[in-house]
Amino acid sequence: MTTDSKPDLRIYKTPEELADGCASYIRGELERSISSKGRATLAISGGSTPKPMFQKLAKSGLDWWKVHIFWVDERCVPPDSELSNFRFAKENLLDLADIPNANTHRIDGELEPIDASRKYVQAIREFFRLSDGQLPVFDVLHRGIGPDAHTASLFPGEPLINDHSNIAANVWVEKLKMARVTLLPGVLERASRTVLQVANADKAEPVFQVLFGPEDPMRYPCQIAARGSDKAVWFLDEAAAAKVKDR
Ligand code: 6PG
C-alpha cells in the first residue's frame, strides 16, 4: 500500500539508543505475530549497523522457539567468512539467543551463486507452503541502506530492481567484485512490516534522497517498500536523520 503520508521516522540521539528502540520494536512486532499465528518470521540484513540491535534483540526475552530467521541477503562466501551475514548474525544474535538451528534458514553462501539462490528459493517455498508464483510474506523484514542508497543486495542500476514477481536471485555486484544472493522487490513489498535501521552521518544524504528526492528506485533502490509505504518504519540516529528530521 503506498501512501503520501509522512514517513514514520523514529530518531534517537545515539546508535546505542537507536539499537534499543529498534530491538524493542521488532520484539513487539514478532510477539504480535506469535500471539496471533503461533509463530513469527523475521528476515534480517547484514553489514555492521545491526550489531548492537541484534545483541539487544537476542536478550529481549522473545520466545525464539517460535521465531524463524531468514536473511534479506548474503554474500557468496562460506558461513565462517568474515564477510558472511550468517556469521555476523550467528555471533551477535543466534548464539546469544537460544534459537534452534531448525529455525535459522540461511543462504548457503558457500555454493555457486545460482545454486545458493535456487536452494534458498526452494527453502522459502517449502517453509511458507507457496504455490507457483506466490511470494512469501515476512512478518518483519529488517533492512539497512548503503551510502549509495542500496538495500538488501540491490545496488543502483541492478535490473532485478524491476523484478516484482520472483522470490530471490543471485546478483553480481561489480563495484564490490562480489556475488550475492538477495530477496527481490516483490518480497520486500509484501512484508507485513519493514524496519529500516540507519546510523551515522554518511547515510544522511541517501536517506534524504530515498524519502524526498526523485522517485527512482533504479537510482535509489532503498525506495522499494520504504518510500510511501505505510508498512515501513525508519529507525535513525540523529546523524543519519540530519537532513530529514525537520521534514
Ligand atoms: C549487506 C546488507 C546491506 C546493508 C547495507 C548497510 O549484506 O551488506 O544486507 O544491504 O544493509 O550495506 O549496511 P550498514 O548499515 O552496516 O552500513
PDB file of C-alpha atoms and ligand atoms in Angstrom:
ATOM      1  CA  MET A   1       0.000   0.000   0.000  1.00  0.00           C
ATOM      2  CA  THR A   2       1.612   3.295  -0.998  1.00  0.00           C
ATOM      3  CA  THR A   3       0.652   6.469   0.725  1.00  0.00           C
ATOM      4  CA  ASP A   4       1.540  10.158   0.508  1.00  0.00           C
ATOM      5  CA  SER A   5       1.570  10.357   4.295  1.00  0.00           C
ATOM      6  CA  LYS A   6       4.698  11.415   6.103  1.00  0.00           C
ATOM      7  CA  PRO A   7       7.274   8.652   6.650  1.00  0.00           C
ATOM      8  CA  ASP A   8       7.355   7.081  10.102  1.00  0.00           C
ATOM      9  CA  LEU A   9      10.735   8.318  11.374  1.00  0.00           C
ATOM     10  CA  ARG A  10      11.945   7.372  14.860  1.00  0.00           C
ATOM     11  CA  ILE A  11      15.089   9.338  15.664  1.00  0.00           C
ATOM     12  CA  TYR A  12      17.491   8.575  18.509  1.00  0.00           C
ATOM     13  CA  LYS A  13      20.459  10.500  19.889  1.00  0.00           C
ATOM     14  CA  THR A  14      22.986   7.704  19.554  1.00  0.00           C
ATOM     15  CA  PRO A  15      23.415   4.419  17.671  1.00  0.00           C
ATOM     16  CA  GLU A  16      23.075   2.654  21.038  1.00  0.00           C
ATOM     17  CA  GLU A  17      19.679   4.204  21.765  1.00  0.00           C
ATOM     18  CA  LEU A  18      18.714   3.502  18.158  1.00  0.00           C
ATOM     19  CA  ALA A  19      19.617  -0.169  18.655  1.00  0.00           C
ATOM     20  CA  ASP A  20      17.483  -0.289  21.798  1.00  0.00           C
ATOM     21  CA  GLY A  21      14.463   1.297  20.140  1.00  0.00           C
ATOM     22  CA  CYS A  22      14.744  -0.850  17.031  1.00  0.00           C
ATOM     23  CA  ALA A  23      15.150  -4.093  19.002  1.00  0.00           C
ATOM     24  CA  SER A  24      12.157  -3.283  21.209  1.00  0.00           C
ATOM     25  CA  TYR A  25      10.006  -2.530  18.182  1.00  0.00           C
ATOM     26  CA  ILE A  26      10.994  -5.717  16.365  1.00  0.00           C
ATOM     27  CA  ARG A  27      10.366  -7.737  19.517  1.00  0.00           C
ATOM     28  CA  GLY A  28       6.891  -6.252  19.816  1.00  0.00           C
ATOM     29  CA  GLU A  29       6.028  -6.975  16.190  1.00  0.00           C
ATOM     30  CA  LEU A  30       7.278 -10.552  16.442  1.00  0.00           C
ATOM     31  CA  GLU A  31       5.341 -11.126  19.667  1.00  0.00           C
ATOM     32  CA  ARG A  32       2.177  -9.904  17.940  1.00  0.00           C
ATOM     33  CA  SER A  33       2.730 -12.460  15.202  1.00  0.00           C
ATOM     34  CA  ILE A  34       3.408 -15.228  17.713  1.00  0.00           C
ATOM     35  CA  SER A  35       0.251 -14.449  19.678  1.00  0.00           C
ATOM     36  CA  SER A  36      -1.902 -14.352  16.535  1.00  0.00           C
ATOM     37  CA  LYS A  37      -0.312 -17.175  14.487  1.00  0.00           C
ATOM     38  CA  GLY A  38       1.778 -19.172  16.920  1.00  0.00           C
ATOM     39  CA  ARG A  39       4.965 -18.250  15.059  1.00  0.00           C
ATOM     40  CA  ALA A  40       6.822 -15.291  13.564  1.00  0.00           C
ATOM     41  CA  THR A  41       9.158 -14.829  10.622  1.00  0.00           C
ATOM     42  CA  LEU A  42      11.997 -12.318  10.660  1.00  0.00           C
ATOM     43  CA  ALA A  43      14.272 -11.578   7.682  1.00  0.00           C
ATOM     44  CA  ILE A  44      17.480  -9.796   8.679  1.00  0.00           C
ATOM     45  CA  SER A  45      20.137  -7.837   6.856  1.00  0.00           C
ATOM     46  CA  GLY A  46      23.870  -7.747   7.415  1.00  0.00           C
ATOM     47  CA  GLY A  47      26.515  -5.040   7.233  1.00  0.00           C
ATOM     48  CA  SER A  48      27.646  -3.601  10.577  1.00  0.00           C
ATOM     49  CA  THR A  49      24.882  -1.302  11.846  1.00  0.00           C
ATOM     50  CA  PRO A  50      22.688  -4.159  13.129  1.00  0.00           C
ATOM     51  CA  LYS A  51      25.320  -5.470  15.617  1.00  0.00           C
ATOM     52  CA  PRO A  52      24.095  -3.731  18.826  1.00  0.00           C
ATOM     53  CA  MET A  53      20.475  -4.217  17.821  1.00  0.00           C
ATOM     54  CA  PHE A  54      20.976  -7.938  17.252  1.00  0.00           C
ATOM     55  CA  GLN A  55      22.633  -8.264  20.676  1.00  0.00           C
ATOM     56  CA  LYS A  56      19.746  -6.490  22.397  1.00  0.00           C
ATOM     57  CA  LEU A  57      17.132  -8.445  20.418  1.00  0.00           C
ATOM     58  CA  ALA A  58      18.829 -11.712  21.438  1.00  0.00           C
ATOM     59  CA  LYS A  59      18.362 -10.845  25.108  1.00  0.00           C
ATOM     60  CA  SER A  60      14.889  -9.323  24.767  1.00  0.00           C
ATOM     61  CA  GLY A  61      13.069 -12.357  26.169  1.00  0.00           C
ATOM     62  CA  LEU A  62      11.440 -13.380  22.885  1.00  0.00           C
ATOM     63  CA  ASP A  63      10.268 -16.993  22.652  1.00  0.00           C
ATOM     64  CA  TRP A  64      12.863 -17.820  19.989  1.00  0.00           C
ATOM     65  CA  TRP A  65      11.483 -21.313  19.546  1.00  0.00           C
ATOM     66  CA  LYS A  66       8.571 -19.650  17.768  1.00  0.00           C
ATOM     67  CA  VAL A  67      10.646 -17.318  15.609  1.00  0.00           C
ATOM     68  CA  HIS A  68      12.080 -18.303  12.222  1.00  0.00           C
ATOM     69  CA  ILE A  69      15.055 -16.307  10.955  1.00  0.00           C
ATOM     70  CA  PHE A  70      15.723 -15.721   7.269  1.00  0.00           C
ATOM     71  CA  TRP A  71      18.206 -13.456   5.523  1.00  0.00           C
ATOM     72  CA  VAL A  72      17.402 -10.496   3.285  1.00  0.00           C
ATOM     73  CA  ASP A  73      20.677 -11.086   1.508  1.00  0.00           C
ATOM     74  CA  GLU A  74      24.002 -12.878   1.778  1.00  0.00           C
ATOM     75  CA  ARG A  75      27.439 -12.575   0.365  1.00  0.00           C
ATOM     76  CA  CYS A  76      28.504 -15.632  -1.665  1.00  0.00           C
ATOM     77  CA  VAL A  77      31.167 -16.673   0.803  1.00  0.00           C
ATOM     78  CA  PRO A  78      31.460 -19.596   3.264  1.00  0.00           C
ATOM     79  CA  PRO A  79      29.437 -19.276   6.501  1.00  0.00           C
ATOM     80  CA  ASP A  80      32.623 -18.823   8.557  1.00  0.00           C
ATOM     81  CA  SER A  81      33.915 -15.989   6.367  1.00  0.00           C
ATOM     82  CA  GLU A  82      34.315 -12.584   7.977  1.00  0.00           C
ATOM     83  CA  LEU A  83      32.142 -11.276   5.142  1.00  0.00           C
ATOM     84  CA  SER A  84      29.270 -13.662   5.871  1.00  0.00           C
ATOM     85  CA  ASN A  85      25.970 -12.139   7.033  1.00  0.00           C
ATOM     86  CA  PHE A  86      25.177 -15.517   8.562  1.00  0.00           C
ATOM     87  CA  ARG A  87      28.400 -15.447  10.633  1.00  0.00           C
ATOM     88  CA  PHE A  88      27.625 -11.851  11.654  1.00  0.00           C
ATOM     89  CA  ALA A  89      24.143 -12.876  12.823  1.00  0.00           C
ATOM     90  CA  LYS A  90      25.432 -16.075  14.468  1.00  0.00           C
ATOM     91  CA  GLU A  91      27.947 -14.150  16.585  1.00  0.00           C
ATOM     92  CA  ASN A  92      25.594 -11.316  17.542  1.00  0.00           C
ATOM     93  CA  LEU A  93      22.127 -12.888  17.587  1.00  0.00           C
ATOM     94  CA  LEU A  94      21.804 -16.622  17.028  1.00  0.00           C
ATOM     95  CA  ASP A  95      24.421 -17.739  19.555  1.00  0.00           C
ATOM     96  CA  LEU A  96      23.232 -15.222  22.179  1.00  0.00           C
ATOM     97  CA  ALA A  97      19.584 -16.269  21.977  1.00  0.00           C
ATOM     98  CA  ASP A  98      18.536 -19.920  22.218  1.00  0.00           C
ATOM     99  CA  ILE A  99      17.326 -20.048  18.637  1.00  0.00           C
ATOM    100  CA  PRO A 100      17.111 -23.676  17.497  1.00  0.00           C
ATOM    101  CA  ASN A 101      19.089 -24.495  14.360  1.00  0.00           C
ATOM    102  CA  ALA A 102      15.860 -25.624  12.699  1.00  0.00           C
ATOM    103  CA  ASN A 103      14.622 -22.042  12.979  1.00  0.00           C
ATOM    104  CA  THR A 104      17.518 -20.493  11.100  1.00  0.00           C
ATOM    105  CA  HIS A 105      17.164 -20.567   7.314  1.00  0.00           C
ATOM    106  CA  ARG A 106      20.486 -19.319   5.995  1.00  0.00           C
ATOM    107  CA  ILE A 107      21.541 -18.723   2.412  1.00  0.00           C
ATOM    108  CA  ASP A 108      24.277 -21.271   1.558  1.00  0.00           C
ATOM    109  CA  GLY A 109      26.893 -18.754   0.519  1.00  0.00           C
ATOM    110  CA  GLU A 110      29.465 -21.487   0.030  1.00  0.00           C
ATOM    111  CA  LEU A 111      27.617 -22.810  -3.029  1.00  0.00           C
ATOM    112  CA  GLU A 112      27.796 -21.472  -6.564  1.00  0.00           C
ATOM    113  CA  PRO A 113      25.642 -18.291  -6.518  1.00  0.00           C
ATOM    114  CA  ILE A 114      22.940 -19.712  -8.785  1.00  0.00           C
ATOM    115  CA  ASP A 115      22.747 -22.866  -6.651  1.00  0.00           C
ATOM    116  CA  ALA A 116      22.648 -20.886  -3.395  1.00  0.00           C
ATOM    117  CA  SER A 117      19.830 -18.775  -4.807  1.00  0.00           C
ATOM    118  CA  ARG A 118      17.805 -21.739  -6.081  1.00  0.00           C
ATOM    119  CA  LYS A 119      18.240 -23.617  -2.776  1.00  0.00           C
ATOM    120  CA  TYR A 120      17.104 -20.568  -0.788  1.00  0.00           C
ATOM    121  CA  VAL A 121      14.060 -20.011  -3.005  1.00  0.00           C
ATOM    122  CA  GLN A 122      13.096 -23.678  -2.604  1.00  0.00           C
ATOM    123  CA  ALA A 123      13.537 -23.478   1.188  1.00  0.00           C
ATOM    124  CA  ILE A 124      11.305 -20.385   1.340  1.00  0.00           C
ATOM    125  CA  ARG A 125       8.670 -22.002  -0.888  1.00  0.00           C
ATOM    126  CA  GLU A 126       8.605 -25.076   1.327  1.00  0.00           C
ATOM    127  CA  PHE A 127       8.540 -23.177   4.618  1.00  0.00           C
ATOM    128  CA  PHE A 128       5.744 -20.833   3.539  1.00  0.00           C
ATOM    129  CA  ARG A 129       3.998 -23.591   1.547  1.00  0.00           C
ATOM    130  CA  LEU A 130       3.873 -21.341  -1.508  1.00  0.00           C
ATOM    131  CA  SER A 131       2.140 -22.302  -4.730  1.00  0.00           C
ATOM    132  CA  ASP A 132       3.736 -21.421  -8.076  1.00  0.00           C
ATOM    133  CA  GLY A 133       4.124 -17.681  -8.473  1.00  0.00           C
ATOM    134  CA  GLN A 134       3.237 -16.954  -4.860  1.00  0.00           C
ATOM    135  CA  LEU A 135       5.569 -14.782  -2.775  1.00  0.00           C
ATOM    136  CA  PRO A 136       6.296 -15.077   0.978  1.00  0.00           C
ATOM    137  CA  VAL A 137       5.068 -12.533   3.491  1.00  0.00           C
ATOM    138  CA  PHE A 138       7.628 -11.973   6.241  1.00  0.00           C
ATOM    139  CA  ASP A 139       6.200 -10.625   9.480  1.00  0.00           C
ATOM    140  CA  VAL A 140       9.218  -8.348   9.949  1.00  0.00           C
ATOM    141  CA  LEU A 141      11.778  -7.550   7.270  1.00  0.00           C
ATOM    142  CA  HIS A 142      14.830  -5.682   8.572  1.00  0.00           C
ATOM    143  CA  ARG A 143      16.889  -3.611   6.140  1.00  0.00           C
ATOM    144  CA  GLY A 144      19.735  -1.164   6.034  1.00  0.00           C
ATOM    145  CA  ILE A 145      20.735   1.424   3.464  1.00  0.00           C
ATOM    146  CA  GLY A 146      24.128   1.888   1.880  1.00  0.00           C
ATOM    147  CA  PRO A 147      25.796   5.250   1.180  1.00  0.00           C
ATOM    148  CA  ASP A 148      24.727   4.683  -2.446  1.00  0.00           C
ATOM    149  CA  ALA A 149      21.113   4.044  -1.327  1.00  0.00           C
ATOM    150  CA  HIS A 150      21.361   0.299  -1.976  1.00  0.00           C
ATOM    151  CA  THR A 151      19.322  -2.006   0.212  1.00  0.00           C
ATOM    152  CA  ALA A 152      19.493  -5.768   0.550  1.00  0.00           C
ATOM    153  CA  SER A 153      21.911  -6.551  -2.284  1.00  0.00           C
ATOM    154  CA  LEU A 154      20.009  -4.410  -4.752  1.00  0.00           C
ATOM    155  CA  PHE A 155      22.524  -1.819  -5.870  1.00  0.00           C
ATOM    156  CA  PRO A 156      21.796   1.163  -8.144  1.00  0.00           C
ATOM    157  CA  GLY A 157      21.309   0.072 -11.740  1.00  0.00           C
ATOM    158  CA  GLU A 158      20.610  -3.599 -10.901  1.00  0.00           C
ATOM    159  CA  PRO A 159      17.994  -4.802 -13.461  1.00  0.00           C
ATOM    160  CA  LEU A 160      16.376  -7.056 -10.832  1.00  0.00           C
ATOM    161  CA  ILE A 161      15.119  -3.875  -9.140  1.00  0.00           C
ATOM    162  CA  ASN A 162      12.303  -4.242 -11.668  1.00  0.00           C
ATOM    163  CA  ASP A 163      11.550  -7.849 -10.673  1.00  0.00           C
ATOM    164  CA  HIS A 164       8.353  -7.834  -8.608  1.00  0.00           C
ATOM    165  CA  SER A 165       7.392 -11.454  -9.205  1.00  0.00           C
ATOM    166  CA  ASN A 166      10.272 -13.666  -8.056  1.00  0.00           C
ATOM    167  CA  ILE A 167      11.463 -14.524  -4.553  1.00  0.00           C
ATOM    168  CA  ALA A 168      15.253 -14.212  -4.655  1.00  0.00           C
ATOM    169  CA  ALA A 169      18.154 -14.254  -7.083  1.00  0.00           C
ATOM    170  CA  ASN A 170      21.917 -14.172  -7.298  1.00  0.00           C
ATOM    171  CA  VAL A 171      23.459 -10.904  -8.426  1.00  0.00           C
ATOM    172  CA  TRP A 172      26.964  -9.759  -9.318  1.00  0.00           C
ATOM    173  CA  VAL A 173      27.928  -6.501  -7.567  1.00  0.00           C
ATOM    174  CA  GLU A 174      30.559  -5.002  -9.877  1.00  0.00           C
ATOM    175  CA  LYS A 175      31.626  -2.227  -7.517  1.00  0.00           C
ATOM    176  CA  LEU A 176      32.395  -4.813  -4.838  1.00  0.00           C
ATOM    177  CA  LYS A 177      33.531  -7.524  -7.262  1.00  0.00           C
ATOM    178  CA  MET A 178      31.287  -9.821  -5.272  1.00  0.00           C
ATOM    179  CA  ALA A 179      28.458 -12.254  -5.930  1.00  0.00           C
ATOM    180  CA  ARG A 180      25.490 -12.107  -3.617  1.00  0.00           C
ATOM    181  CA  VAL A 181      22.048 -13.628  -3.137  1.00  0.00           C
ATOM    182  CA  THR A 182      19.207 -11.249  -2.356  1.00  0.00           C
ATOM    183  CA  LEU A 183      15.474 -11.155  -1.784  1.00  0.00           C
ATOM    184  CA  LEU A 184      13.782  -9.333  -4.634  1.00  0.00           C
ATOM    185  CA  PRO A 185      11.461  -6.286  -4.638  1.00  0.00           C
ATOM    186  CA  GLY A 186       8.241  -8.295  -4.769  1.00  0.00           C
ATOM    187  CA  VAL A 187       9.125  -9.893  -1.436  1.00  0.00           C
ATOM    188  CA  LEU A 188      10.325  -6.639   0.115  1.00  0.00           C
ATOM    189  CA  GLU A 189       6.988  -5.058  -0.880  1.00  0.00           C
ATOM    190  CA  ARG A 190       4.903  -7.817   0.719  1.00  0.00           C
ATOM    191  CA  ALA A 191       6.494  -7.762   4.177  1.00  0.00           C
ATOM    192  CA  SER A 192       3.938  -7.068   6.885  1.00  0.00           C
ATOM    193  CA  ARG A 193       6.385  -4.644   8.456  1.00  0.00           C
ATOM    194  CA  THR A 194       9.609  -3.199   7.058  1.00  0.00           C
ATOM    195  CA  VAL A 195      12.118  -1.914   9.616  1.00  0.00           C
ATOM    196  CA  LEU A 196      14.926   0.265   8.331  1.00  0.00           C
ATOM    197  CA  GLN A 197      17.828   0.697  10.724  1.00  0.00           C
ATOM    198  CA  VAL A 198      20.207   3.505   9.779  1.00  0.00           C
ATOM    199  CA  ALA A 199      23.084   5.112  11.673  1.00  0.00           C
ATOM    200  CA  ASN A 200      25.921   7.555  11.018  1.00  0.00           C
ATOM    201  CA  ALA A 201      26.380  10.742   9.056  1.00  0.00           C
ATOM    202  CA  ASP A 202      27.301   9.064   5.769  1.00  0.00           C
ATOM    203  CA  LYS A 203      23.695   7.894   5.483  1.00  0.00           C
ATOM    204  CA  ALA A 204      22.101  11.357   5.858  1.00  0.00           C
ATOM    205  CA  GLU A 205      22.185  12.108   2.131  1.00  0.00           C
ATOM    206  CA  PRO A 206      20.905   8.735   0.884  1.00  0.00           C
ATOM    207  CA  VAL A 207      18.127   8.813   3.492  1.00  0.00           C
ATOM    208  CA  PHE A 208      17.072  12.266   2.246  1.00  0.00           C
ATOM    209  CA  GLN A 209      17.177  11.186  -1.420  1.00  0.00           C
ATOM    210  CA  VAL A 210      15.256   7.985  -0.727  1.00  0.00           C
ATOM    211  CA  LEU A 211      12.497   9.801   1.141  1.00  0.00           C
ATOM    212  CA  PHE A 212      12.339  13.204  -0.533  1.00  0.00           C
ATOM    213  CA  GLY A 213      14.440  13.002  -3.708  1.00  0.00           C
ATOM    214  CA  PRO A 214      13.233  11.937  -7.161  1.00  0.00           C
ATOM    215  CA  GLU A 215      11.142   8.751  -7.068  1.00  0.00           C
ATOM    216  CA  ASP A 216      13.543   6.439  -8.892  1.00  0.00           C
ATOM    217  CA  PRO A 217      14.183   3.007  -7.317  1.00  0.00           C
ATOM    218  CA  MET A 218      16.713   2.127 -10.022  1.00  0.00           C
ATOM    219  CA  ARG A 219      18.821   5.032  -8.779  1.00  0.00           C
ATOM    220  CA  TYR A 220      17.748   4.772  -5.122  1.00  0.00           C
ATOM    221  CA  PRO A 221      16.932   1.086  -4.518  1.00  0.00           C
ATOM    222  CA  CYS A 222      16.122   1.686  -0.847  1.00  0.00           C
ATOM    223  CA  GLN A 223      12.944   3.452  -2.006  1.00  0.00           C
ATOM    224  CA  ILE A 224      11.492  -0.034  -2.570  1.00  0.00           C
ATOM    225  CA  ALA A 225       8.871  -0.682   0.131  1.00  0.00           C
ATOM    226  CA  ALA A 226      10.326   2.155   2.194  1.00  0.00           C
ATOM    227  CA  ARG A 227       9.098   5.316   0.497  1.00  0.00           C
ATOM    228  CA  GLY A 228       5.379   5.954   0.567  1.00  0.00           C
ATOM    229  CA  SER A 229       4.721   2.690   2.369  1.00  0.00           C
ATOM    230  CA  ASP A 230       2.538   2.644   5.448  1.00  0.00           C
ATOM    231  CA  LYS A 231       4.250  -0.587   6.468  1.00  0.00           C
ATOM    232  CA  ALA A 232       7.723   0.949   6.763  1.00  0.00           C
ATOM    233  CA  VAL A 233       9.254   2.311   9.970  1.00  0.00           C
ATOM    234  CA  TRP A 234      12.591   4.086   9.945  1.00  0.00           C
ATOM    235  CA  PHE A 235      14.891   3.880  12.970  1.00  0.00           C
ATOM    236  CA  LEU A 236      17.649   6.500  12.691  1.00  0.00           C
ATOM    237  CA  ASP A 237      20.272   8.093  14.861  1.00  0.00           C
ATOM    238  CA  GLU A 238      20.480  11.903  14.760  1.00  0.00           C
ATOM    239  CA  ALA A 239      23.460  11.828  12.397  1.00  0.00           C
ATOM    240  CA  ALA A 240      21.634   9.752   9.794  1.00  0.00           C
ATOM    241  CA  ALA A 241      18.466  11.840  10.253  1.00  0.00           C
ATOM    242  CA  ALA A 242      20.246  15.185   9.875  1.00  0.00           C
ATOM    243  CA  LYS A 243      18.606  16.037   6.513  1.00  0.00           C
ATOM    244  CA  VAL A 244      15.117  14.694   7.256  1.00  0.00           C
ATOM    245  CA  LYS A 245      14.483  15.370  10.945  1.00  0.00           C
ATOM    246  CA  ASP A 246      12.609  18.635  10.353  1.00  0.00           C
ATOM    247  CA  ARG A 247      10.546  17.436   7.389  1.00  0.00           C
TER     248      ARG A 247
HETATM  249  C1  6PG B   1      24.796  -6.328   3.340  1.00  0.00           C
HETATM  250  C2  6PG B   1      23.490  -5.738   3.813  1.00  0.00           C
HETATM  251  C3  6PG B   1      23.316  -4.398   3.208  1.00  0.00           C
HETATM  252  C4  6PG B   1      23.356  -3.427   4.361  1.00  0.00           C
HETATM  253  C5  6PG B   1      23.809  -2.079   3.887  1.00  0.00           C
HETATM  254  C6  6PG B   1      24.009  -1.129   5.059  1.00  0.00           C
HETATM  255  O1  6PG B   1      24.865  -7.525   3.064  1.00  0.00           O
HETATM  256  O2  6PG B   1      25.770  -5.543   3.331  1.00  0.00           O
HETATM  257  O3  6PG B   1      22.441  -6.528   3.760  1.00  0.00           O
HETATM  258  O4  6PG B   1      22.189  -4.191   2.441  1.00  0.00           O
HETATM  259  O5  6PG B   1      22.065  -3.349   4.959  1.00  0.00           O
HETATM  260  O6  6PG B   1      25.030  -2.263   3.204  1.00  0.00           O
HETATM  261  O7  6PG B   1      24.964  -1.685   5.910  1.00  0.00           O
HETATM  262  P1  6PG B   1      25.379  -0.824   7.212  1.00  0.00           P
HETATM  263  O8  6PG B   1      24.091  -0.410   7.852  1.00  0.00           O
HETATM  264  O9  6PG B   1      26.153  -1.764   8.076  1.00  0.00           O
HETATM  265  O10 6PG B   1      26.153   0.352   6.711  1.00  0.00           O
END
